[in-house]
Short mmCIF file of C-alpha atoms and ligand atoms in Angstrom, two decimals:
data_model
loop_
_atom_site.label_atom_id
_atom_site.label_comp_id
_atom_site.label_asym_id
_atom_site.label_seq_id
_atom_site.Cartn_x
_atom_site.Cartn_y
_atom_site.Cartn_z
CA MET M 23 44.98 92.22 -16.87
CA ARG M 24 47.45 89.39 -16.55
CA SER M 25 46.11 86.25 -18.21
CA LYS M 26 47.26 82.69 -17.67
CA LEU M 27 46.11 81.88 -21.20
CA PRO M 28 46.71 85.08 -23.16
CA ASP M 29 46.42 83.36 -26.54
CA VAL M 30 43.15 81.57 -25.75
CA GLY M 31 39.76 82.97 -26.74
CA THR M 32 36.31 81.43 -26.56
CA THR M 33 36.27 77.90 -28.03
CA ILE M 34 35.49 77.71 -31.72
CA PHE M 35 32.52 75.46 -30.88
CA SER M 36 30.86 78.09 -28.71
CA VAL M 37 31.70 80.88 -31.14
CA MET M 38 30.20 79.03 -34.09
CA SER M 39 27.07 77.92 -32.23
CA ARG M 40 26.41 81.43 -30.96
CA ARG M 41 26.84 82.97 -34.41
CA ALA M 42 24.73 80.23 -36.00
CA ALA M 43 21.91 81.02 -33.56
CA GLU M 44 22.23 84.77 -34.19
CA LEU M 45 22.14 84.31 -37.96
CA GLY M 46 19.56 81.53 -38.04
CA ALA M 47 22.11 79.28 -39.75
CA ILE M 48 21.94 75.51 -39.97
CA ASN M 49 24.41 74.41 -37.31
CA LEU M 50 26.68 71.67 -38.64
CA GLY M 51 29.48 73.00 -36.43
CA GLN M 52 29.52 72.07 -32.76
CA GLY M 53 29.07 68.34 -32.25
CA PHE M 54 25.67 67.70 -30.73
CA PRO M 55 22.62 65.83 -31.98
CA ASP M 56 19.47 67.78 -32.84
CA PHE M 57 17.23 64.73 -32.60
CA PRO M 58 15.46 63.68 -29.38
CA ILE M 59 17.00 61.37 -26.80
CA ASP M 60 15.37 58.05 -25.92
CA ALA M 61 12.31 59.17 -23.94
CA ARG M 62 12.95 56.42 -21.39
CA LEU M 63 16.15 58.13 -20.26
CA GLY M 64 14.17 61.27 -19.48
CA GLU M 65 11.62 59.25 -17.51
CA LEU M 66 14.37 57.63 -15.51
CA VAL M 67 15.87 61.04 -14.66
CA ALA M 68 12.44 62.18 -13.43
CA ASP M 69 12.03 58.93 -11.47
CA ALA M 70 15.44 59.37 -9.85
CA MET M 71 14.56 62.88 -8.74
CA ARG M 72 11.12 61.82 -7.49
CA GLU M 73 12.71 58.98 -5.56
CA GLY M 74 14.95 61.46 -3.78
CA HIS M 75 18.33 60.95 -5.48
CA ASN M 76 18.98 64.65 -5.27
CA GLN M 77 21.86 65.09 -2.85
CA TYR M 78 25.60 64.80 -3.37
CA ALA M 79 26.63 61.58 -5.02
CA PRO M 80 29.70 59.79 -3.65
CA MET M 81 32.79 61.64 -4.87
CA PRO M 82 33.99 58.83 -7.24
CA GLY M 83 30.48 58.24 -8.60
CA VAL M 84 27.21 56.43 -7.87
CA PRO M 85 28.17 52.78 -7.27
CA LEU M 86 25.30 51.52 -9.41
CA LEU M 87 26.71 53.41 -12.39
CA GLN M 88 30.32 52.42 -11.71
CA GLU M 89 29.16 48.79 -11.60
CA ALA M 90 27.14 49.10 -14.80
CA ILE M 91 30.25 50.46 -16.53
CA ALA M 92 32.43 47.68 -15.11
CA THR M 93 29.97 45.09 -16.44
CA ARG M 94 30.25 46.57 -19.91
CA LEU M 95 34.04 46.68 -19.76
CA GLU M 96 34.09 43.07 -18.63
CA ALA M 97 31.98 42.09 -21.62
CA ARG M 98 34.00 44.17 -24.07
CA TYR M 99 37.58 43.71 -22.89
CA GLY M 100 37.36 40.87 -20.37
CA LEU M 101 38.55 43.19 -17.60
CA GLY M 102 37.69 42.16 -14.07
CA LEU M 103 37.96 45.74 -12.81
CA ASP M 104 37.05 46.77 -9.29
CA PRO M 105 34.69 49.65 -10.12
CA GLN M 106 35.38 51.38 -6.80
CA GLN M 107 39.07 51.56 -7.51
CA SER M 108 39.15 52.02 -11.25
CA ILE M 109 36.12 53.97 -12.48
CA THR M 110 35.51 57.64 -11.72
CA ILE M 111 32.41 59.45 -12.92
CA THR M 112 33.30 62.90 -14.22
CA LEU M 113 31.65 65.99 -15.60
CA GLY M 114 31.83 64.83 -19.18
CA ALA M 115 35.04 63.62 -20.75
CA THR M 116 36.37 67.17 -20.62
CA GLU M 117 36.60 67.06 -16.84
CA ALA M 118 38.14 63.60 -16.90
CA ILE M 119 40.85 64.92 -19.21
CA PHE M 120 41.36 68.15 -17.30
CA SER M 121 41.54 66.52 -13.86
CA THR M 122 43.86 63.79 -15.11
CA ILE M 123 46.21 66.31 -16.66
CA GLN M 124 46.30 68.39 -13.46
CA ALA M 125 47.01 65.21 -11.49
CA LEU M 126 49.81 63.93 -13.68
CA VAL M 127 51.90 66.84 -14.95
CA GLY M 128 53.38 70.02 -13.54
CA PRO M 129 56.22 72.50 -13.96
CA GLY M 130 59.25 70.95 -15.62
CA ASP M 131 57.18 68.21 -17.28
CA GLU M 132 56.28 67.82 -20.92
CA ALA M 133 53.10 66.38 -22.39
CA ILE M 134 52.67 65.39 -26.02
CA VAL M 135 49.51 66.03 -28.03
CA PHE M 136 48.85 65.41 -31.71
CA ASP M 137 47.62 68.17 -34.00
CA PRO M 138 44.88 68.69 -34.92
CA ALA M 139 44.26 68.23 -31.18
CA TYR M 140 40.92 68.68 -29.45
CA ASP M 141 41.02 72.20 -28.15
CA SER M 142 40.96 71.51 -24.40
CA TYR M 143 44.19 69.50 -24.22
CA ASP M 144 46.79 72.21 -24.68
CA PRO M 145 45.30 74.79 -22.27
CA ALA M 146 44.79 72.10 -19.61
CA ILE M 147 48.45 71.10 -19.88
CA ARG M 148 49.66 74.68 -19.72
CA LEU M 149 47.40 75.47 -16.74
CA ALA M 150 49.07 72.57 -14.98
CA GLY M 151 52.38 74.36 -15.56
CA ALA M 152 53.74 71.78 -17.98
CA ARG M 153 55.02 72.30 -21.50
CA CYS M 154 52.76 71.07 -24.28
CA VAL M 155 54.61 69.50 -27.20
CA HIS M 156 52.61 69.35 -30.43
CA ILE M 157 53.28 66.68 -33.04
CA PRO M 158 51.29 66.80 -36.26
CA LEU M 159 49.34 63.80 -37.47
CA GLU M 160 50.54 62.97 -40.96
CA PRO M 161 48.32 64.17 -43.80
CA PRO M 162 46.34 63.28 -45.78
CA ALA M 163 45.02 60.45 -43.60
CA PHE M 164 46.05 61.92 -40.21
CA ARG M 165 48.27 59.04 -39.15
CA TYR M 166 50.54 58.87 -36.11
CA ASP M 167 54.25 59.02 -36.90
CA TRP M 168 55.79 57.02 -34.05
CA ASP M 169 59.37 57.81 -35.08
CA ARG M 170 58.55 61.44 -34.59
CA VAL M 171 57.08 60.66 -31.18
CA ARG M 172 60.19 58.72 -30.21
CA ALA M 173 62.33 61.67 -31.24
CA ALA M 174 60.20 64.08 -29.17
CA ILE M 175 60.41 62.04 -25.98
CA ASN M 176 62.98 62.98 -23.34
CA GLU M 177 63.40 62.61 -19.59
CA ARG M 178 60.84 65.39 -18.97
CA THR M 179 58.05 63.67 -20.94
CA ARG M 180 55.34 62.51 -18.54
CA LEU M 181 52.20 62.23 -20.62
CA ILE M 182 50.95 61.45 -24.12
CA VAL M 183 47.36 62.27 -25.08
CA ILE M 184 45.86 60.15 -27.85
CA ASN M 185 42.36 60.29 -29.28
CA SER M 186 40.62 57.66 -31.38
CA PRO M 187 38.18 57.89 -33.10
CA HIS M 188 39.73 61.26 -33.66
CA ASN M 189 38.06 64.63 -33.39
CA PRO M 190 38.37 66.64 -35.63
CA SER M 191 40.09 64.49 -38.29
CA CYS M 192 37.63 61.51 -38.15
CA SER M 193 40.56 59.06 -38.39
CA VAL M 194 40.88 55.92 -36.28
CA LEU M 195 44.03 54.32 -34.83
CA ARG M 196 45.40 51.54 -37.01
CA GLU M 197 46.06 48.01 -35.88
CA GLY M 198 49.61 48.25 -34.50
CA ASP M 199 49.46 51.89 -33.37
CA LEU M 200 48.97 50.95 -29.74
CA ASP M 201 51.85 48.46 -29.92
CA ALA M 202 54.00 51.24 -31.32
CA LEU M 203 52.94 53.60 -28.53
CA ALA M 204 53.66 50.94 -25.89
CA ALA M 205 57.11 50.39 -27.38
CA VAL M 206 57.85 54.10 -27.43
CA ILE M 207 57.07 54.61 -23.73
CA ASP M 208 58.50 51.29 -22.58
CA GLY M 209 60.84 51.70 -19.61
CA ARG M 210 59.91 55.35 -19.00
CA GLU M 211 57.53 56.92 -16.51
CA ILE M 212 55.13 58.19 -19.12
CA TYR M 213 51.36 57.98 -18.81
CA VAL M 214 48.73 57.96 -21.51
CA ILE M 215 45.37 59.68 -21.67
CA SER M 216 43.23 57.96 -24.26
CA ASP M 217 40.25 60.03 -25.30
CA GLU M 218 37.80 57.40 -26.57
CA VAL M 219 34.54 59.33 -26.45
CA TYR M 220 33.54 58.19 -29.95
CA GLU M 221 34.39 54.53 -29.19
CA HIS M 222 31.07 53.25 -30.54
CA ILE M 223 31.18 55.27 -33.74
CA VAL M 224 33.65 53.39 -35.91
CA TYR M 225 32.74 52.58 -39.50
CA PRO M 226 33.20 49.37 -41.51
CA GLY M 227 36.83 48.82 -42.40
CA SER M 228 38.12 50.01 -39.02
CA ARG M 229 37.97 48.70 -35.49
CA HIS M 230 38.07 50.67 -32.24
CA GLN M 231 41.51 50.44 -30.66
CA SER M 232 41.22 50.94 -26.91
CA VAL M 233 44.05 51.19 -24.42
CA LEU M 234 41.82 49.05 -22.20
CA GLY M 235 42.21 46.21 -24.68
CA HIS M 236 45.99 46.55 -24.74
CA ASP M 237 48.02 44.64 -22.16
CA GLY M 238 51.06 46.88 -22.46
CA LEU M 239 49.17 50.15 -22.03
CA ARG M 240 46.30 49.45 -19.65
CA GLN M 241 48.49 49.83 -16.55
CA ARG M 242 49.64 53.32 -17.46
CA ALA M 243 46.60 54.74 -19.15
CA VAL M 244 43.52 56.72 -18.26
CA ALA M 245 40.77 55.96 -20.78
CA VAL M 246 38.09 58.59 -21.05
CA TYR M 247 34.45 58.21 -22.15
CA SER M 248 31.29 60.23 -22.48
CA PHE M 249 27.64 59.29 -21.98
CA GLY M 250 26.70 62.55 -23.65
CA LYS M 251 28.03 61.20 -26.96
CA ALA M 252 26.83 57.64 -26.52
CA LEU M 253 23.29 58.56 -25.41
CA HIS M 254 22.80 61.51 -27.81
CA ALA M 255 22.52 63.84 -24.81
CA THR M 256 25.52 66.13 -24.68
CA GLY M 257 23.76 68.32 -22.11
CA ILE M 258 23.82 65.71 -19.34
CA ARG M 259 27.58 66.16 -18.94
CA VAL M 260 28.30 62.72 -17.52
CA GLY M 261 31.51 61.00 -18.52
CA TYR M 262 33.98 58.70 -16.84
CA ALA M 263 37.62 57.78 -16.55
CA VAL M 264 38.90 54.20 -16.34
CA ALA M 265 42.37 53.79 -14.88
CA PRO M 266 44.39 51.47 -12.64
CA PRO M 267 43.95 52.12 -8.89
CA ALA M 268 47.13 54.17 -8.40
CA LEU M 269 46.27 56.50 -11.27
CA THR M 270 42.64 56.65 -10.17
CA THR M 271 43.75 57.77 -6.69
CA GLU M 272 45.72 60.64 -8.20
CA LEU M 273 42.95 61.61 -10.58
CA ARG M 274 40.41 61.72 -7.75
CA LYS M 275 42.65 64.04 -5.72
CA VAL M 276 41.94 66.64 -8.37
CA HIS M 277 38.40 65.60 -9.30
CA GLN M 278 37.25 66.08 -5.69
CA PHE M 279 38.28 69.73 -5.74
CA ASN M 280 37.37 70.40 -9.33
CA THR M 281 33.79 69.16 -9.76
CA PHE M 282 33.58 67.06 -6.56
CA THR M 283 30.55 65.02 -7.63
CA ILE M 284 28.42 64.69 -10.72
CA ALA M 285 24.64 65.21 -10.94
CA THR M 286 23.16 62.39 -8.83
CA PRO M 287 19.84 61.88 -10.64
CA PHE M 288 21.59 61.59 -14.00
CA GLN M 289 23.95 58.96 -12.66
CA HIS M 290 21.08 56.88 -11.29
CA ALA M 291 19.10 57.29 -14.48
CA ILE M 292 21.98 56.25 -16.73
CA ALA M 293 22.74 53.21 -14.58
CA ARG M 294 19.16 52.02 -14.84
CA PHE M 295 18.95 52.87 -18.51
CA LEU M 296 22.00 50.71 -19.24
CA GLY M 297 20.37 47.90 -17.27
CA GLU M 298 17.17 48.17 -19.29
CA ARG M 299 18.87 48.64 -22.67
CA PRO M 300 22.05 46.56 -22.58
CA GLU M 301 22.27 46.69 -26.39
CA VAL M 302 21.95 50.48 -26.61
CA PHE M 303 25.40 51.12 -28.10
CA THR M 304 25.55 48.29 -30.61
CA GLY M 305 23.55 50.09 -33.27
CA LEU M 306 25.32 53.45 -32.97
CA ALA M 307 27.83 52.92 -35.77
CA SER M 308 25.19 51.89 -38.32
CA PHE M 309 22.87 54.66 -37.11
CA PHE M 310 25.55 57.25 -37.84
CA LEU M 311 26.83 55.49 -40.96
CA ALA M 312 23.44 56.11 -42.59
CA ARG M 313 23.78 59.83 -41.79
CA ARG M 314 27.36 59.95 -42.99
CA GLU M 315 26.28 58.38 -46.29
CA LEU M 316 23.31 60.72 -46.59
CA LEU M 317 25.48 63.80 -46.12
CA SER M 318 28.22 62.68 -48.48
CA GLY M 319 25.61 61.72 -51.08
CA LEU M 320 23.98 65.13 -50.78
CA LEU M 321 27.33 66.89 -51.18
CA ALA M 322 28.52 64.70 -54.06
CA PRO M 323 27.28 67.04 -56.83
CA SER M 324 28.95 70.06 -55.16
CA SER M 325 32.54 71.18 -55.39
CA PHE M 326 33.10 70.33 -51.72
CA ARG M 327 35.24 67.19 -51.62
CA VAL M 328 34.20 64.77 -48.90
CA LEU M 329 37.18 63.11 -47.17
CA PRO M 330 37.02 59.53 -45.91
CA ALA M 331 35.68 59.43 -42.32
CA GLU M 332 36.60 56.29 -40.38
CA GLY M 333 34.86 57.24 -37.16
CA THR M 334 33.08 59.95 -35.09
CA TYR M 335 29.96 61.77 -36.19
CA PHE M 336 31.94 64.34 -38.10
CA GLN M 337 32.94 64.67 -41.72
CA LEU M 338 35.80 66.69 -43.18
CA VAL M 339 35.24 68.49 -46.46
CA ASP M 340 37.88 70.13 -48.64
CA TYR M 341 36.66 73.41 -50.12
CA SER M 342 39.63 74.12 -52.37
CA GLY M 343 37.55 73.22 -55.46
CA CYS M 344 34.83 75.70 -54.51
CA ALA M 345 35.44 78.85 -56.54
CA ALA M 346 34.11 81.24 -53.90
CA LEU M 347 36.25 79.82 -51.11
CA ALA M 348 39.44 78.67 -52.82
CA GLY M 349 42.37 80.68 -51.52
CA LEU M 350 40.64 81.60 -48.25
CA ASP M 351 42.07 80.34 -44.97
CA ASP M 352 39.72 77.99 -43.15
CA ILE M 353 38.44 80.51 -40.61
CA SER M 354 37.53 82.95 -43.37
CA ALA M 355 35.95 80.13 -45.36
CA ALA M 356 33.88 79.06 -42.34
CA ASN M 357 32.79 82.67 -41.77
CA CYS M 358 31.88 83.05 -45.41
CA LEU M 359 29.73 79.90 -45.33
CA LEU M 360 28.09 81.04 -42.12
CA GLU M 361 27.25 84.48 -43.45
CA GLU M 362 26.55 83.73 -47.09
CA ALA M 363 25.33 80.14 -47.14
CA GLY M 364 23.73 80.10 -43.69
CA VAL M 365 25.64 76.99 -42.59
CA ALA M 366 27.91 76.77 -39.54
CA THR M 367 30.97 74.53 -39.82
CA ILE M 368 34.16 74.14 -37.78
CA PRO M 369 37.53 75.23 -39.25
CA LEU M 370 40.50 73.05 -38.32
CA SER M 371 43.19 75.64 -37.65
CA PRO M 372 42.13 76.27 -34.01
CA PHE M 373 43.22 72.67 -33.35
CA TYR M 374 46.82 73.31 -34.37
CA ARG M 375 49.72 75.10 -32.77
CA GLN M 376 50.97 75.87 -36.27
CA PRO M 377 48.08 75.43 -38.67
CA PRO M 378 49.23 74.01 -42.00
CA ARG M 379 47.95 75.51 -45.19
CA HIS M 380 44.88 73.46 -45.96
CA SER M 381 41.27 73.92 -46.94
CA LEU M 382 39.37 71.68 -44.57
CA LEU M 383 36.19 72.23 -42.61
CA ARG M 384 34.48 69.84 -40.20
CA LEU M 385 30.76 69.15 -40.54
CA CYS M 386 28.71 67.39 -37.87
CA PHE M 387 26.17 64.89 -39.19
CA ALA M 388 24.62 63.92 -35.84
CA LYS M 389 21.54 65.69 -37.12
CA ARG M 390 18.00 64.97 -38.28
CA GLU M 391 17.63 64.11 -41.93
CA GLU M 392 15.83 67.44 -42.59
CA THR M 393 18.72 69.35 -41.02
CA LEU M 394 21.28 67.54 -43.18
CA ARG M 395 19.18 68.06 -46.32
CA GLU M 396 18.69 71.75 -45.60
CA GLY M 397 22.37 72.26 -44.69
CA ALA M 398 23.56 70.47 -47.82
CA SER M 399 21.08 72.28 -50.02
CA ARG M 400 22.34 75.64 -48.71
CA LEU M 401 25.92 74.58 -49.42
CA LEU M 402 25.00 73.49 -52.93
CA ASP M 403 23.10 76.73 -53.62
CA PHE M 404 26.03 78.80 -52.38
CA ASP M 405 28.40 76.75 -54.49
CA ALA M 406 26.28 77.15 -57.65
CA ARG M 407 25.55 80.83 -57.04
CA ARG M 408 29.12 81.77 -56.30
CA SER M 409 30.73 79.74 -59.06
CA ARG M 410 28.53 81.58 -61.59
CA ALA M 411 29.35 84.98 -60.10
N1 LIG E 13 32.96 67.92 -28.54
C1 LIG E 13 32.20 68.88 -29.26
C2 LIG E 13 32.72 69.00 -30.69
O1 LIG E 13 33.76 68.52 -31.00
C3 LIG E 13 32.24 70.26 -28.67
C4 LIG E 13 32.15 70.38 -27.20
C5 LIG E 13 32.33 71.80 -26.80
O2 LIG E 13 31.72 72.69 -27.34
N2 LIG E 13 33.22 72.05 -25.89
O3 LIG E 13 32.12 69.64 -31.49
#
């Protein structure tokens, strides 16, 4: 039958998680924690349901939650935002991104993404009828090349999608990148989606660069966040978009017909949870740093080379030194590890329009210590076994 996305299959995350479950593999692929959430959050969800918060929430979000978010943004960026006009609760960050794209671009427009790009951006842009222009981040450190962006911009360009901390490369915007972006779009009607879902997971040596903290970008940007990531509960599917009122109005025109409203009890529970635990996000970076260090320490004796990770709860590894995998493309390498080592990983080529020749896999370390030890031990065994063979 006719397909609007003939080249799109099931996302690599779902494919890898399903195969990992079938094969009983250790799942270091799809990004989700395997440790429990704070029990208090669960209690608050139950309380909210018992108290009767079970009907449609207001379309833009539960005011209590919008206000709790505004309070945090005030503390972090000194923004006196009107939550009613600037903050929209969405079905995870994915919906925020999808609805914003549908609201801002259409036939005849171009939107720029940076490869490796999170896999939802390109299809969302094409479903909106716009052309998606892919610009590679510069290896080996996955940096933005603003001259290249300037050269790609024309009168049809309407949108640029940035992502920092970056999934899947684990890089973080440098000081100066946002200034460069602001300069590149200056004087043009170009909007920015800034996917900042890993905002709290930035490691020593880097700082989170938010469009909300940038005077030149804030007025034309939609910043996107995820409570699933920040609260270790990817299944709650509550995210939000922060944007100036005019952009928020447009975004909500789509949001109201896309997901309409987001699960009411979760919104109440999160609002109260943030009230009770105002410091909940401050320890996230050190919490994940310990896991990052554990995983890279465990892999150190192997032939997998661990690349520097500046942010996110992912880690790239280069397998070109691993005798059994060298020469394989990344999808074959990931399949080989899944089937022969019993470890699921995420190859990078699905995040590119034109995958370069490289040997990188993404591992998720938002996992219990036992999971990381078992995953690493399987990788080391495979490595030792196959380099002898
Ligand atoms: N964000 C998650 C990751 O990068 C995946 C979410 C999904 O499966 N769509 O692994």
